[in-house]
Coordinates of C-alpha atoms in Angstrom, one line a residue:
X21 CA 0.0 0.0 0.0
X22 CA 0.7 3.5 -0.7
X23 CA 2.0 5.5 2.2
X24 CA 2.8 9.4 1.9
X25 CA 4.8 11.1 4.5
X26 CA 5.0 15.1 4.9
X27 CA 7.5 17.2 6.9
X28 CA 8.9 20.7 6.8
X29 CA 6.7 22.4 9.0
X30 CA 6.6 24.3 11.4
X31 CA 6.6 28.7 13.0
X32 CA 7.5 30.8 11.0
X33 CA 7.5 34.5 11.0
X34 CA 5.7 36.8 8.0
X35 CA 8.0 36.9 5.3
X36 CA 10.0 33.8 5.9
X37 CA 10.6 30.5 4.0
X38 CA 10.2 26.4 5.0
X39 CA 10.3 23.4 2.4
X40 CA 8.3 20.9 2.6
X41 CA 8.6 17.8 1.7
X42 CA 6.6 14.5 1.2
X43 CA 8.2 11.1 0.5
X44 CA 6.1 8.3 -1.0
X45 CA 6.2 4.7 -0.4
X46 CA 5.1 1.8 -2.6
X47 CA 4.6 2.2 -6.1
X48 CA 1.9 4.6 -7.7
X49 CA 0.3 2.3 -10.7
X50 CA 0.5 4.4 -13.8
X51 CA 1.7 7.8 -14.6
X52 CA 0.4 10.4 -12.0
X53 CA 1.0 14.0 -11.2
X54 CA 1.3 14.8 -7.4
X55 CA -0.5 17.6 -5.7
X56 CA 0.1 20.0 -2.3
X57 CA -2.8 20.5 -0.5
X58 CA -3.8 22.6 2.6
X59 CA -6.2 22.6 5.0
X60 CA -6.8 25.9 7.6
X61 CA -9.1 25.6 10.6
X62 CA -12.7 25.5 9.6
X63 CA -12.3 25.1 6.0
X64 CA -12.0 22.6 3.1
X65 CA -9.1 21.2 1.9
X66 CA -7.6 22.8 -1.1
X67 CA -5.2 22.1 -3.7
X68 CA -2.1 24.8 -3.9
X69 CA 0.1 23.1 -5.9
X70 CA 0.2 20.4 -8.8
X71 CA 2.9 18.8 -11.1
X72 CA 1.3 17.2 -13.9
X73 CA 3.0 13.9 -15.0
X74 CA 4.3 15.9 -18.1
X75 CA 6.2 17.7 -15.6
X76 CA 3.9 20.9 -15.9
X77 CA 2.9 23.3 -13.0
X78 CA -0.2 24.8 -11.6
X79 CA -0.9 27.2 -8.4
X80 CA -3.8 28.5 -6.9
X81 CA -3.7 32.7 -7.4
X82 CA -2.9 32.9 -3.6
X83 CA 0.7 31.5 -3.6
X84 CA 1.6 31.8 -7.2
X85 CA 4.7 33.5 -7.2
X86 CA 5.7 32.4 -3.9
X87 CA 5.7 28.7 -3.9
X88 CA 7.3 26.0 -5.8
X89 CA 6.2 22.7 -6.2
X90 CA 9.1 20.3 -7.4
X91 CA 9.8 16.3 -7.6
X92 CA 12.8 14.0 -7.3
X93 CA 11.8 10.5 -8.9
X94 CA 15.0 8.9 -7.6
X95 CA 13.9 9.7 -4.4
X96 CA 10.0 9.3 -4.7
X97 CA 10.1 12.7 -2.9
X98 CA 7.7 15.8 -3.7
X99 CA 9.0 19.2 -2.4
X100 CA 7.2 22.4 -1.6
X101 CA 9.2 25.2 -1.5
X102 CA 7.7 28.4 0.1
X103 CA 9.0 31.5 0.0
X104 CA 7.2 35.3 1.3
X105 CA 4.8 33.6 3.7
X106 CA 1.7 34.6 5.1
X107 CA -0.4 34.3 8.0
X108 CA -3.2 33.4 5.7
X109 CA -0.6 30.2 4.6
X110 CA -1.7 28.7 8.3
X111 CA -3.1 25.2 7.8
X112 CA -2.1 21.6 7.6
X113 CA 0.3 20.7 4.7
X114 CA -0.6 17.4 2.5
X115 CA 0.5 15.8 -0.4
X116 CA -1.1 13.3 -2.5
X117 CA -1.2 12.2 -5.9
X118 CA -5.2 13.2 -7.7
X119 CA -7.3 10.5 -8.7
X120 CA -4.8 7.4 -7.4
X121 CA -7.2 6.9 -4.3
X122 CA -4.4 7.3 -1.8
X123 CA -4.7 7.7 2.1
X124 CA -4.3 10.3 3.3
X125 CA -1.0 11.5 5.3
X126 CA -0.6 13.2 8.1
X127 CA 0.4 16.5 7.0
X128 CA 2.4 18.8 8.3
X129 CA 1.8 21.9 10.1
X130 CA 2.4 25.5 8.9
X131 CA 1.9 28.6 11.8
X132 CA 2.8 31.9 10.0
X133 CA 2.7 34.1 13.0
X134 CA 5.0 37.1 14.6

């Protein structure tokens, strides 16, 4: 079975940087992009960040320009890099890959707070 494993997070101050990342173990059936997603207290989990399996990249308006979503295949690890955070960029960090059916991690958490 699938397992995905996020880390990275943690308090940050407005302005700074973390990179997160997610490792994946067992094998993914087919080709698949891989997705960041985010969940804040009291709302629905959202997508952020996608790599298509063509290698392309797609951001939600609120962090483009300030994150990067990458991948190392050798690895079977998914970075996000985040740079100029928020305090809106609170949540719980995920990663998955869309439409595989794949638990669920645990995230990690992301406090943007002074």
């Amino acid at each position: 079975q699938v397992q995905l494993v996020e880390s990275g997070g943690g308090l940050v101050q407005p302005g700074g940087s973390l990179r997160l990342s997610c490792v994946v173990s067992g094998t993914i059936d087919g080709v698949y992009g891989m997705a960041w997603y985010r969940q804040a207290p009291g709302k629905q989990r959202e997508s952020v960040a996608l790599m298509a399996s063509v290698g392309s990249t797609h951001y939600v308006d609120s962090v483009k320009g300030r994150f990067t979503i990458s991948r190392d295949n050798v690895k079977n690890t998914v970075y996000l890099q985040m740079n100029s955070l928020k305090p809106e960029d609170t949540a719980v960090y995920y990663c998955n890959a869309p439409g595989k059916n794949i638990p669920w991690g645990q995230g990690t958490q992301v406090t943007v707070s002074s």
